[in-house]
PDB file of N, CA and C in Angstrom:
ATOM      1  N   UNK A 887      -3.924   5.775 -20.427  1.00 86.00           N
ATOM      2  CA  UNK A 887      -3.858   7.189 -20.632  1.00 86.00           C
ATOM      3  C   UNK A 887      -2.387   7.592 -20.736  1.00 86.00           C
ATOM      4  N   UNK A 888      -2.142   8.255 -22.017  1.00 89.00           N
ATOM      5  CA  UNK A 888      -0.646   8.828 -22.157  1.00 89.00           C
ATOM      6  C   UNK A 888      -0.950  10.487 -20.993  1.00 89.00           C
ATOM      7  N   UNK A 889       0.786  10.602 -20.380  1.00 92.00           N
ATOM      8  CA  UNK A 889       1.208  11.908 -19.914  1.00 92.00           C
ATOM      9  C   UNK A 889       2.413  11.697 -20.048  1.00 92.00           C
ATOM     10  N   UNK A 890       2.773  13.001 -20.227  1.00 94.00           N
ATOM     11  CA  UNK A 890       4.183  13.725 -19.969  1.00 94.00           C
ATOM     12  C   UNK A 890       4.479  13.945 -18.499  1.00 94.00           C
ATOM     13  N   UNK A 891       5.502  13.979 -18.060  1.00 93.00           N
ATOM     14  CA  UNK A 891       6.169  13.877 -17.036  1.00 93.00           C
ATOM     15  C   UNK A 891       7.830  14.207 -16.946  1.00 93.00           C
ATOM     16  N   UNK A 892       8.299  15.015 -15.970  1.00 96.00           N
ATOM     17  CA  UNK A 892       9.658  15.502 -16.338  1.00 96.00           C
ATOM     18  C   UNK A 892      10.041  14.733 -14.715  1.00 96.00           C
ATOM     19  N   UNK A 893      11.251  13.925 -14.948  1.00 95.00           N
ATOM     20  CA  UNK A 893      11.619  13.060 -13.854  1.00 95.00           C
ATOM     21  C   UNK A 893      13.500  13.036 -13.725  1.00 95.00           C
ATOM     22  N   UNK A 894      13.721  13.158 -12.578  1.00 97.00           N
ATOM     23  CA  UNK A 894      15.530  13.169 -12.727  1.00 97.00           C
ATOM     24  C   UNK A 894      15.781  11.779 -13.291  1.00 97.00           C
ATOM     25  N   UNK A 895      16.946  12.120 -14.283  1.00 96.00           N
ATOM     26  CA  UNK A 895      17.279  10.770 -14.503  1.00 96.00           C
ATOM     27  C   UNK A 895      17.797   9.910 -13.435  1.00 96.00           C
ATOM     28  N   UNK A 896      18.856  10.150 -12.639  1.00 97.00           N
ATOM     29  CA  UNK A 896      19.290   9.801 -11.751  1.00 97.00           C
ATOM     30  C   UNK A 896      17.975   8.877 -10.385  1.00 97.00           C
ATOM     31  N   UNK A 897      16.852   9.773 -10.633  1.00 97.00           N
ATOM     32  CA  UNK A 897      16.156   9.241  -9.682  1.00 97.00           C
ATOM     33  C   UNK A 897      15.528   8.180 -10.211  1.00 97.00           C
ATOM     34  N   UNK A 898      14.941   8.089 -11.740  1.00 96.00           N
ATOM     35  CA  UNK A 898      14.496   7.211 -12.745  1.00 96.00           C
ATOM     36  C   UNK A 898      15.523   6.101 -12.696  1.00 96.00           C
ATOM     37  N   UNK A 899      16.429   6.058 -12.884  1.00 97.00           N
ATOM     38  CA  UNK A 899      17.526   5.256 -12.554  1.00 97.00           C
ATOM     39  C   UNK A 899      17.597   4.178 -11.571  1.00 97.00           C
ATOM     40  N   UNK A 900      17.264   5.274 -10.467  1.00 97.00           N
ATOM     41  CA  UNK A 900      16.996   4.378  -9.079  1.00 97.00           C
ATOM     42  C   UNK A 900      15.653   3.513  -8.981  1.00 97.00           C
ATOM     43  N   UNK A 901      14.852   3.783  -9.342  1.00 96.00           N
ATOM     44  CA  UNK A 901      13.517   3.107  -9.790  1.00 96.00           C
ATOM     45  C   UNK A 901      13.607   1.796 -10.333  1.00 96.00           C
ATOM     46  N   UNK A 902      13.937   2.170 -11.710  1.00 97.00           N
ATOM     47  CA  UNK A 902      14.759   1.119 -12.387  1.00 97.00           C
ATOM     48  C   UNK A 902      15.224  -0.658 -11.465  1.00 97.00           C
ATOM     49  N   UNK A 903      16.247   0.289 -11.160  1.00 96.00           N
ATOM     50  CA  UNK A 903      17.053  -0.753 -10.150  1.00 96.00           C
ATOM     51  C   UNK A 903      16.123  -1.081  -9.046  1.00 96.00           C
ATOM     52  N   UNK A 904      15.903  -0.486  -8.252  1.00 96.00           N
ATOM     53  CA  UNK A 904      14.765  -1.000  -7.315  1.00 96.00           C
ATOM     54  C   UNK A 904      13.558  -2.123  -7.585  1.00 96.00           C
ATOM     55  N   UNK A 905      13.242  -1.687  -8.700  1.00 95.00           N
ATOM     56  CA  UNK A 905      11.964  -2.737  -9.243  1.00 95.00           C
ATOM     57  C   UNK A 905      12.804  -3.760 -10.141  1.00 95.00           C
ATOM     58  N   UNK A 906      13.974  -3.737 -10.355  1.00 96.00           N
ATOM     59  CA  UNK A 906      14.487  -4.692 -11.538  1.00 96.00           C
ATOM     60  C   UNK A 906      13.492  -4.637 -12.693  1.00 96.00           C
ATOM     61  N   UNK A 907      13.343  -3.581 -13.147  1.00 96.00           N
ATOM     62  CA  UNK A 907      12.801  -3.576 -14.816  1.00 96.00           C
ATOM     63  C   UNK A 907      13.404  -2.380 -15.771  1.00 96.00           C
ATOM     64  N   UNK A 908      13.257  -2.652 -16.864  1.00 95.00           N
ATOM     65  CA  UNK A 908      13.792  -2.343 -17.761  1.00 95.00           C
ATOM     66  C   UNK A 908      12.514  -1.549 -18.225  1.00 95.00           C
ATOM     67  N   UNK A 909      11.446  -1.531 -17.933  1.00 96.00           N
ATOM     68  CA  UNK A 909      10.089  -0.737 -18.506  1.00 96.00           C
ATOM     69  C   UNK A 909      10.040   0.412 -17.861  1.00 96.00           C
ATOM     70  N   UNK A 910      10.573   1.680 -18.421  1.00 96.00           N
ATOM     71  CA  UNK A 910      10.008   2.788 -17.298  1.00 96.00           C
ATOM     72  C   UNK A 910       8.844   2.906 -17.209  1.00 96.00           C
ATOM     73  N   UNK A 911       7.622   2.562 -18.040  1.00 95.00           N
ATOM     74  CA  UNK A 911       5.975   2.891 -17.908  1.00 95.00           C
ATOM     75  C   UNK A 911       5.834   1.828 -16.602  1.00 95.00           C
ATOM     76  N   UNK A 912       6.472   0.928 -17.026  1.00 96.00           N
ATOM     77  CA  UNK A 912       5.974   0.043 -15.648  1.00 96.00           C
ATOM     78  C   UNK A 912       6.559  -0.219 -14.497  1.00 96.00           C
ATOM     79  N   UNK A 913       7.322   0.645 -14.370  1.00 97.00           N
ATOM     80  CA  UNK A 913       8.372   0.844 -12.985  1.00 97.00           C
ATOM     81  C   UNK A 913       8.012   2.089 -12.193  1.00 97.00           C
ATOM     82  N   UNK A 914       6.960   2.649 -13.021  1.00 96.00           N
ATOM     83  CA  UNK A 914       6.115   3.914 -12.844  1.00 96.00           C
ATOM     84  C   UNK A 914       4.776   3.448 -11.834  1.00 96.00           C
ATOM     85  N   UNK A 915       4.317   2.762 -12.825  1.00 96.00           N
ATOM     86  CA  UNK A 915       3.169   2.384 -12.284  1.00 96.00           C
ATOM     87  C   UNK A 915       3.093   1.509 -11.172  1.00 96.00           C
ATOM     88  N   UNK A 916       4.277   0.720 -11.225  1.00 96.00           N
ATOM     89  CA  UNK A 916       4.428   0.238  -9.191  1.00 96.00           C
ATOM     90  C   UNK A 916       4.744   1.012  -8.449  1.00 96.00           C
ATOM     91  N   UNK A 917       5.192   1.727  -8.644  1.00 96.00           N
ATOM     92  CA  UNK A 917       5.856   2.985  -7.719  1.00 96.00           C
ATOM     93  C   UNK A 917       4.441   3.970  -7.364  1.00 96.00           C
ATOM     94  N   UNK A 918       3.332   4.116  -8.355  1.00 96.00           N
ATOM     95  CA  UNK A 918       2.186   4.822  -7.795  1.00 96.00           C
ATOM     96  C   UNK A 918       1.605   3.306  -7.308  1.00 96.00           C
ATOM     97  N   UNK A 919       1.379   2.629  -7.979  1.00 96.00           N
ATOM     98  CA  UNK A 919       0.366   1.732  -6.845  1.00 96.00           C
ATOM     99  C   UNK A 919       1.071   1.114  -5.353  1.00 96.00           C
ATOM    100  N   UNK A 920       2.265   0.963  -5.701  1.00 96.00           N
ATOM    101  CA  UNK A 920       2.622   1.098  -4.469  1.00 96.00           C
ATOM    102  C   UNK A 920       2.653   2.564  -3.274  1.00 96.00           C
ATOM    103  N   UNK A 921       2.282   3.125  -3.484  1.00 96.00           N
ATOM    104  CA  UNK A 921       2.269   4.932  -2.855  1.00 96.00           C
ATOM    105  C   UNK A 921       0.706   4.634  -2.454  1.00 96.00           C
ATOM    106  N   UNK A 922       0.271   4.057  -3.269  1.00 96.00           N
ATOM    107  CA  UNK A 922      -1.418   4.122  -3.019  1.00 96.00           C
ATOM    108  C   UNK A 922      -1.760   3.130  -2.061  1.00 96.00           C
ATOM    109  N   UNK A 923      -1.354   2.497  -1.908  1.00 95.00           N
ATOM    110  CA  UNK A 923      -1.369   1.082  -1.100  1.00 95.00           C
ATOM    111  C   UNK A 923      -0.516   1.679   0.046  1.00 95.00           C
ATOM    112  N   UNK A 924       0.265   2.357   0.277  1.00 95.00           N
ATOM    113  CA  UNK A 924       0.537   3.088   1.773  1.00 95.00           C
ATOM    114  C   UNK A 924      -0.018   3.759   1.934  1.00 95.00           C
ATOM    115  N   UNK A 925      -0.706   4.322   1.410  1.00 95.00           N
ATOM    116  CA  UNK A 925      -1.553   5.893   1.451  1.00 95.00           C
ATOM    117  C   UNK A 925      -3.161   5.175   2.305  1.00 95.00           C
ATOM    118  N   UNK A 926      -3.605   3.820   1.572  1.00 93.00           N
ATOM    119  CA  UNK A 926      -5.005   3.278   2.126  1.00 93.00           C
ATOM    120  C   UNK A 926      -4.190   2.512   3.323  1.00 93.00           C
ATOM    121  N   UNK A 927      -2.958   2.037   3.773  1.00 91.00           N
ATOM    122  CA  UNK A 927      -2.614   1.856   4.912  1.00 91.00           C
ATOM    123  C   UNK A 927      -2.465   2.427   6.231  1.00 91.00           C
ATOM    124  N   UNK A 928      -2.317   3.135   6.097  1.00 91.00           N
ATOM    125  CA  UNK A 928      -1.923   4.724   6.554  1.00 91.00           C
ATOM    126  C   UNK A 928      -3.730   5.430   7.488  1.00 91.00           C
ATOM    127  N   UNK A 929      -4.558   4.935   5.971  1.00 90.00           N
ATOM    128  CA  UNK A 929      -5.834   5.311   6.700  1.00 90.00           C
ATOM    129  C   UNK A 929      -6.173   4.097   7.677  1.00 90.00           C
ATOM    130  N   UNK A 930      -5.900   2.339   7.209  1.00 85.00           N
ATOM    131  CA  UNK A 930      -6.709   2.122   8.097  1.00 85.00           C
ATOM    132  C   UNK A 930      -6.037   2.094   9.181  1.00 85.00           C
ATOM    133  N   UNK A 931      -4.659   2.947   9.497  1.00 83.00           N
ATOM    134  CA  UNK A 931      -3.697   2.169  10.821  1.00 83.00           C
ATOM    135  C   UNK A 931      -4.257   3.369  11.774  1.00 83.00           C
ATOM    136  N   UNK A 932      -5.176   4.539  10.984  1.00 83.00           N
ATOM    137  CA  UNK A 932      -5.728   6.052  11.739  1.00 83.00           C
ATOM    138  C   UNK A 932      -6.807   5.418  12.130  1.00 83.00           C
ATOM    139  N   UNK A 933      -7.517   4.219  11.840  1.00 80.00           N
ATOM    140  CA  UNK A 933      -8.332   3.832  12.639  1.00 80.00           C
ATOM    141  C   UNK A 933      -8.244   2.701  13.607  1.00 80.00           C
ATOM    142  N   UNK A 934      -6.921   2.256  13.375  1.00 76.00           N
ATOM    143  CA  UNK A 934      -6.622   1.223  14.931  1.00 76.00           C
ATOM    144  C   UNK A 934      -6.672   1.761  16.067  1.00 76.00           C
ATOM    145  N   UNK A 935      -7.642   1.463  17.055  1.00 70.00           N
ATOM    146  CA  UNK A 935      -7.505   1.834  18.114  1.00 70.00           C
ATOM    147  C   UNK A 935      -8.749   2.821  18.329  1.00 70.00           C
ATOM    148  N   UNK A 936      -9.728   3.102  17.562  1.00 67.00           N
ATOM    149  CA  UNK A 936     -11.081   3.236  17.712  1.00 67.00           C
ATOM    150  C   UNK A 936     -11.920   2.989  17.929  1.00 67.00           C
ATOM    151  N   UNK A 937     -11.883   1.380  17.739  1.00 66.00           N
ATOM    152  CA  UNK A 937     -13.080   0.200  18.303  1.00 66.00           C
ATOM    153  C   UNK A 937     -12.617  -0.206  19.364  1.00 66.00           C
ATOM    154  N   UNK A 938     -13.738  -0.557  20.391  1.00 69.00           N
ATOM    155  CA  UNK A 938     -13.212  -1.375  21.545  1.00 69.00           C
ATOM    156  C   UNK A 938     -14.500  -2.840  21.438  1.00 69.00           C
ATOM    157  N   UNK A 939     -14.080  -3.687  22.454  1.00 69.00           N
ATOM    158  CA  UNK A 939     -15.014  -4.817  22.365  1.00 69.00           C
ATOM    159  C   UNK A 939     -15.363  -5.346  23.837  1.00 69.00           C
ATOM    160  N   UNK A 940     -16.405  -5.822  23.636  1.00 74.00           N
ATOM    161  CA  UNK A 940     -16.991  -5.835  25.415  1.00 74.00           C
ATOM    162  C   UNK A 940     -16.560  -7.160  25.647  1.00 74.00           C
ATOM    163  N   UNK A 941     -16.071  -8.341  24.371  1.00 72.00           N
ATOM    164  CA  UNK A 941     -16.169  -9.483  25.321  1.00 72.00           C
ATOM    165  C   UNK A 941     -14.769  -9.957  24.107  1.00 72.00           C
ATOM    166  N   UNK A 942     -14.173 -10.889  24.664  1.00 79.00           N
ATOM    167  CA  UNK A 942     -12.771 -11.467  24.103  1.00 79.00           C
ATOM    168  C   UNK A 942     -13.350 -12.574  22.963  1.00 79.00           C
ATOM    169  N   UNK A 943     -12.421 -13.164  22.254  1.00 75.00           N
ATOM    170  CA  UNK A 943     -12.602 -14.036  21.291  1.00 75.00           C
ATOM    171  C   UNK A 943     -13.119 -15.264  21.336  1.00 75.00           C
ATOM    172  N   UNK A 944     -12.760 -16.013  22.697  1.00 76.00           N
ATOM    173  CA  UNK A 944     -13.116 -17.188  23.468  1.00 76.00           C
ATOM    174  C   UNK A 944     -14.415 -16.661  23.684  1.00 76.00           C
ATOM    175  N   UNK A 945     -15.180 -15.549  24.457  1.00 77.00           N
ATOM    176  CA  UNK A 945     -16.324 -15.107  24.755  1.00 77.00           C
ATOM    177  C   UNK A 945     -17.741 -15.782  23.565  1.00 77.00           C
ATOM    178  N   UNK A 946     -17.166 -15.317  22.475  1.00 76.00           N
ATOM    179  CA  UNK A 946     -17.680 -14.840  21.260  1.00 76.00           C
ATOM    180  C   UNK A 946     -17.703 -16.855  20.374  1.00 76.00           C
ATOM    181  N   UNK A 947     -16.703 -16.897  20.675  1.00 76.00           N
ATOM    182  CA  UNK A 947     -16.904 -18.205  20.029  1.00 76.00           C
ATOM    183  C   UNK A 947     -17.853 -19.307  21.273  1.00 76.00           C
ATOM    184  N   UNK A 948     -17.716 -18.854  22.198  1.00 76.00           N
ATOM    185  CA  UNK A 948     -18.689 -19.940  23.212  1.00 76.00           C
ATOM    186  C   UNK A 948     -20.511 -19.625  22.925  1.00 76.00           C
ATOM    187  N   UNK A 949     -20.464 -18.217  22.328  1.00 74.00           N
ATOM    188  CA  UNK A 949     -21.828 -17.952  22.156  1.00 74.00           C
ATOM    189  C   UNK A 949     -22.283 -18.116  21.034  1.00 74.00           C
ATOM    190  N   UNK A 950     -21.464 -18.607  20.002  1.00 69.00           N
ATOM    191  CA  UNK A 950     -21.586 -18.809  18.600  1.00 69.00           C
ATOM    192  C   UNK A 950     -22.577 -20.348  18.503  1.00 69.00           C
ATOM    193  N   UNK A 951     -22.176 -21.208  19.856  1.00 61.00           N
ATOM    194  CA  UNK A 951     -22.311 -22.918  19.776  1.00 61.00           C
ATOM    195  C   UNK A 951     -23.719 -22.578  20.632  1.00 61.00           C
TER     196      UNK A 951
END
């Protein structure tokens, strides 16, 4: 999908250099999938610490045998 987009050069610049590419479409598009990939991090780190467990790992593997 084509869009328009108005971006500082200066900040485009920095992009650039950061990703080492010469493609702005694709120095773009790591920069959102990378945003997106903190963004689903972000959710699951809001759920660390919600579950609890009644028995330890050793527990769990002795009842497995």
């Amino acid at each position: 999908m084509r869009t328009t987009i108005n971006l500082e050069k200066e900040e485009l610049n920095r992009l650039l250099t950061a990703t080492h590419l010469k493609n702005k479409s694709k120095a773009i598009r790591i920069a959102i999938e990378e945003f997106l990939r903190k963004e689903r991090l972000k959710k699951i780190d809001l759920l660390r610490g919600n579950f609890s467990f009644d028995k330890t790992i050793l527990e769990v593997r002795h009842n497995e045998r």
